[in-house]
Short mmCIF file of C-alpha atoms in Angstrom, two decimals:
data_model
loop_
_atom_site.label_atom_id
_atom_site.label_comp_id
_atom_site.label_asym_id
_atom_site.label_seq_id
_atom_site.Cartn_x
_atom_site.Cartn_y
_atom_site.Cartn_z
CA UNK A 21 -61.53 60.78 242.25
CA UNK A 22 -59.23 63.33 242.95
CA UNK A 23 -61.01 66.38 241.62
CA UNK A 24 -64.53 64.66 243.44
CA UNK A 25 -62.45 65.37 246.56
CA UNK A 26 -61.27 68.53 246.19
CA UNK A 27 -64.95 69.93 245.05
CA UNK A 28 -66.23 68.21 248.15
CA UNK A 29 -63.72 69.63 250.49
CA UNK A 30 -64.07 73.32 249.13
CA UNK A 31 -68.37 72.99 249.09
CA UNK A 32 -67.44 71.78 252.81
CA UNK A 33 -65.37 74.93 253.98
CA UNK A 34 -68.06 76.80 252.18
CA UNK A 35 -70.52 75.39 254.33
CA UNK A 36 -68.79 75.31 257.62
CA UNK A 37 -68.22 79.07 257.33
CA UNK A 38 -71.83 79.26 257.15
CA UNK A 39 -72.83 76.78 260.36
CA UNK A 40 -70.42 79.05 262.20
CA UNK A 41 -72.25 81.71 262.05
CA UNK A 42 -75.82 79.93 262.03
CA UNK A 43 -75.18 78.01 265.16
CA UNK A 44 -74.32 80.38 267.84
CA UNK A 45 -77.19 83.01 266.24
CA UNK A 46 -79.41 80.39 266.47
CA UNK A 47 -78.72 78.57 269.35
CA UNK A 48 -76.47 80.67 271.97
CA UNK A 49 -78.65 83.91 270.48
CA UNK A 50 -75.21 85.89 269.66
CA UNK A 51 -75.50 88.57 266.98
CA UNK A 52 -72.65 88.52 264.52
CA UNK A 53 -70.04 90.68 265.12
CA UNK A 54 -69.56 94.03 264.03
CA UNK A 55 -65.99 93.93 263.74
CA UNK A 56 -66.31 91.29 260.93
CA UNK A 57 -68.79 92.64 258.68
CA UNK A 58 -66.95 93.41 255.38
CA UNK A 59 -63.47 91.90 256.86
CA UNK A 60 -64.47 88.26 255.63
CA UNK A 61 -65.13 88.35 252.69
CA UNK A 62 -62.35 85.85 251.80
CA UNK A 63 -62.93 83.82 254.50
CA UNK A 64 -65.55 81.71 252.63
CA UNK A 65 -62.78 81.08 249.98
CA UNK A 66 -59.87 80.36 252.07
CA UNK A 67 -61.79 77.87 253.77
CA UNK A 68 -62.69 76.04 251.02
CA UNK A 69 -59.07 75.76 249.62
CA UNK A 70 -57.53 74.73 253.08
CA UNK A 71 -60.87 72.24 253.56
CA UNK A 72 -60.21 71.16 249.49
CA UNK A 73 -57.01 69.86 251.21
CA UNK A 74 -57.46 68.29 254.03
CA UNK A 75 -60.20 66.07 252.34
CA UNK A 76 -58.05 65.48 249.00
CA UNK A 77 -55.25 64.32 251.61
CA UNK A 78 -57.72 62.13 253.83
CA UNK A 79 -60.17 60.65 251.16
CA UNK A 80 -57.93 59.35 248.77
CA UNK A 81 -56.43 57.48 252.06
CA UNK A 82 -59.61 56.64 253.32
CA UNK A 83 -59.43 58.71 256.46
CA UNK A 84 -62.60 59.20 257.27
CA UNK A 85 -62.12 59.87 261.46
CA UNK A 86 -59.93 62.05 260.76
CA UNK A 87 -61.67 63.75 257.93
CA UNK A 88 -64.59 64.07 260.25
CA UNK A 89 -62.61 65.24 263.10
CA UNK A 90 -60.90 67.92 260.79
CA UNK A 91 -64.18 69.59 259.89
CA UNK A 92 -65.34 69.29 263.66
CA UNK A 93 -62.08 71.00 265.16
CA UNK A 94 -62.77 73.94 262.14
CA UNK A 95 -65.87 74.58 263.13
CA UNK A 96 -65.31 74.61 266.78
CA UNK A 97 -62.07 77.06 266.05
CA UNK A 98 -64.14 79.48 263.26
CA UNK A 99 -66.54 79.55 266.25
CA UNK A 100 -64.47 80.50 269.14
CA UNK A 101 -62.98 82.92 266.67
CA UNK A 102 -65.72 84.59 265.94
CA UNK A 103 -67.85 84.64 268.63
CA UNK A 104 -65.95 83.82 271.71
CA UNK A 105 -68.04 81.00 272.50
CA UNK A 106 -67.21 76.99 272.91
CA UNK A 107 -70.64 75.00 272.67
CA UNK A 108 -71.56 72.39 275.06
CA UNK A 109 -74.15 71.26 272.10
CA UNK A 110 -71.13 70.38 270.22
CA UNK A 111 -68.83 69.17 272.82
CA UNK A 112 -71.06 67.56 274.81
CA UNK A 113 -72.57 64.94 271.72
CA UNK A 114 -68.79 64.58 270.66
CA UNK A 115 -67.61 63.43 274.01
CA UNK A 116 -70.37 61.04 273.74
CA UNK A 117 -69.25 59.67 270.29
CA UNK A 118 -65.79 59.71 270.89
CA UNK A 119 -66.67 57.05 273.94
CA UNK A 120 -68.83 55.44 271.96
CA UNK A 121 -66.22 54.92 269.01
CA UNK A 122 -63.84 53.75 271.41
CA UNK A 123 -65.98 50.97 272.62
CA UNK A 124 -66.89 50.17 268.90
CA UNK A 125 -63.52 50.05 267.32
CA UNK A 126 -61.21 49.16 270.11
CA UNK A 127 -58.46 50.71 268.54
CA UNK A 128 -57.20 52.35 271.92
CA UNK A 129 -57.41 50.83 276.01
CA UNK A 130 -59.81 52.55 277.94
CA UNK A 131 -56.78 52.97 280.02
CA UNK A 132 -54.88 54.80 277.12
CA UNK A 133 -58.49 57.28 276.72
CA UNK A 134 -59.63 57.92 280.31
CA UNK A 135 -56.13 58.63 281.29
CA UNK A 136 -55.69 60.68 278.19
CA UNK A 137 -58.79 62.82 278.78
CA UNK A 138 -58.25 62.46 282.72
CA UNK A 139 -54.71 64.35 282.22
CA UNK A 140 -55.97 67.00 279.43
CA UNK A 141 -59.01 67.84 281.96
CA UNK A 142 -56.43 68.41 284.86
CA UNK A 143 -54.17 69.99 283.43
CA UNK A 144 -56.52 72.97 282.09
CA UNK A 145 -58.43 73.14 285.21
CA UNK A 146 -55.31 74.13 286.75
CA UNK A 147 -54.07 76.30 284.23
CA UNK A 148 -57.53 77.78 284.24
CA UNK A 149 -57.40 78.16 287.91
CA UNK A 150 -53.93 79.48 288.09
CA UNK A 151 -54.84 82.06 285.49
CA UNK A 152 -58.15 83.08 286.13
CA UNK A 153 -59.88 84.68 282.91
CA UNK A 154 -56.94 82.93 280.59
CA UNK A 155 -59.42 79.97 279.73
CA UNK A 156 -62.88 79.37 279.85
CA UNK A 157 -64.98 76.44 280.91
CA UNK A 158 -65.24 75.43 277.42
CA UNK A 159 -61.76 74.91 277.12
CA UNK A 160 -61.54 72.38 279.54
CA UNK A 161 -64.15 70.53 278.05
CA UNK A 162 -62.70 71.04 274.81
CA UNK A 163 -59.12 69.85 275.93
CA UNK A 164 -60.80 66.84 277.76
CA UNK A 165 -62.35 66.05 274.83
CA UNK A 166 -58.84 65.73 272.37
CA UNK A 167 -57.27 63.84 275.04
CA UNK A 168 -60.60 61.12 274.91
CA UNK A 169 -59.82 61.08 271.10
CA UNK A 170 -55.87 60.55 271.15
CA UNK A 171 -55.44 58.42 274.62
CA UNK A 172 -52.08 58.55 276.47
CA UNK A 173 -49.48 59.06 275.37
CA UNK A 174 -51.60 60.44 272.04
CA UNK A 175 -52.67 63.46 273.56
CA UNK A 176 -49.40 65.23 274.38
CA UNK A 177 -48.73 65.88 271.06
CA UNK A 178 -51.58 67.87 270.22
CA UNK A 179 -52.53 69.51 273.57
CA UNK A 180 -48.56 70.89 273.50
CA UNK A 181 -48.52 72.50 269.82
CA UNK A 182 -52.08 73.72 270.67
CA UNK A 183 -50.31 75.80 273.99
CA UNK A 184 -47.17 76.01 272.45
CA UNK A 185 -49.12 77.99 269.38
CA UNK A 186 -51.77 80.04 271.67
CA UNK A 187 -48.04 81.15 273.83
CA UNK A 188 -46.81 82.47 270.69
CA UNK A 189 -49.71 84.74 269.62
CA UNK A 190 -49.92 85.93 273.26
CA UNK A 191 -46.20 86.76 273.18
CA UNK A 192 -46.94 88.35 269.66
CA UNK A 193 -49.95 90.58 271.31
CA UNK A 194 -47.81 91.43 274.14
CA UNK A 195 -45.26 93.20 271.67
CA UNK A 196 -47.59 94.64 270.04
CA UNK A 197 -48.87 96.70 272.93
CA UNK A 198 -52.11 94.74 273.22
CA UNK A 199 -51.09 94.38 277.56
CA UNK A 200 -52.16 90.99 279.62
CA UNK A 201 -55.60 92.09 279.79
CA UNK A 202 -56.22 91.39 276.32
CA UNK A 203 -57.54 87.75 276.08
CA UNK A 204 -57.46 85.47 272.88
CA UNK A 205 -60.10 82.71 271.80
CA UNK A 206 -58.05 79.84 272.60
CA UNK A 207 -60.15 77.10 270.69
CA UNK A 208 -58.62 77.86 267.45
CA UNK A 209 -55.76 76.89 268.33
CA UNK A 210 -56.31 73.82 269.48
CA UNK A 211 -57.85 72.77 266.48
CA UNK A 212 -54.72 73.93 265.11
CA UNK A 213 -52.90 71.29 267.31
CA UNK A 214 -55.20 69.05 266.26
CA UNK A 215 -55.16 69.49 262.87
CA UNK A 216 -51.53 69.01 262.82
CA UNK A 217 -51.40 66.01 264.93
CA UNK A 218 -54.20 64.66 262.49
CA UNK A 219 -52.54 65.37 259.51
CA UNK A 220 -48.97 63.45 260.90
CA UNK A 221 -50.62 60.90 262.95
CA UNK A 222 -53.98 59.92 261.60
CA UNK A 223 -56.79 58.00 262.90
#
């Protein structure tokens, strides 16, 4: 069972990798960009080990929101990455699901999710408003949408080691000479928040 889960996870990066690049060619009409042709060639790989991971460590504990949310967060990050872009025709859908597996399960209040993905929401707007050009629209839809999945007081965690994370690479950019004017895809790390969050506190 083990080694099913690990072969499953690594086919999964592999195919992730490739949806990242297939959706926003396909739908947003991006070409790929030039600055990663011949740079990721590993990429495939090293997603497939870090994937081989996550779904050895969530299947064998039957996991499977979590699991599902893992591979959602790394595509949205390889995404954002890559291309710059956050897609409403994933957010959107996954907002909807999210709802709809809160009124399903019941596992949270709809007090604990609407305040959750009320605070996340306000909070970016008026970071994104303070700091024009710092965060895009789809962002805010992306933060809204981890505080729907992790309710208050759930959503602190990850929405503060997601910021916490993004501050550090700025701060690393900014010693490197890189100057304010050099903005970073801030999805990834997110996910990265996520991820973590997932990994400590599963659903």
């Amino acid at each position: 069972m083990a080694l099913f889960w690990l072969i499953l996870g690594f086919l999964l990066g592999w195919v992730l990798n490739w949806l990242s690049d297939f959706l926003p060619c396909r739908l947003a009409k991006t070409p790929h960009p030039a600055n990663l042709r011949g740079r990721a060639v590993g990429l495939p790989w090293a997603l497939g080990a870090m994937t081989a991971v996550a779904c050895y460590s969530f299947g064998l504990r039957g996991q499977w929101v979590s699991l599902v949310l893992y591979a959602f967060f790394l595509l949205i990050a390889l995404i954002d990455g890559k291309y710059r872009l956050v897609l409403n025709v994933l957010v959107y859908p996954a907002i909807a699901l999210t709802l709809a597996y809160h009124l399903v399960a019941g596992v949270q209040s709809w007090m604990s999710v609407l305040l959750g993905g009320g605070l996340a929401l306000a909070a970016f707007v008026l970071a994104a408003w303070l700091r024009p050009g710092d965060l895009g629209g789809g962002d805010v839809k992306l933060a809204t949408l981890i505080g729907l999945i992790f309710g208050f007081p759930g959503v602190l965690w990850p929405l503060l080691l997601g910021v916490g994370l993004g501050g550090l690479a700025a701060a690393y950019l900014l010693l490197r000479g890189y100057g304010r004017h050099h903005h970073i895809p801030y999805a990834p790390f997110l996910s990265l928040g996520v991820f973590i969050a997932l990994f400590y506190t599963p659903l």
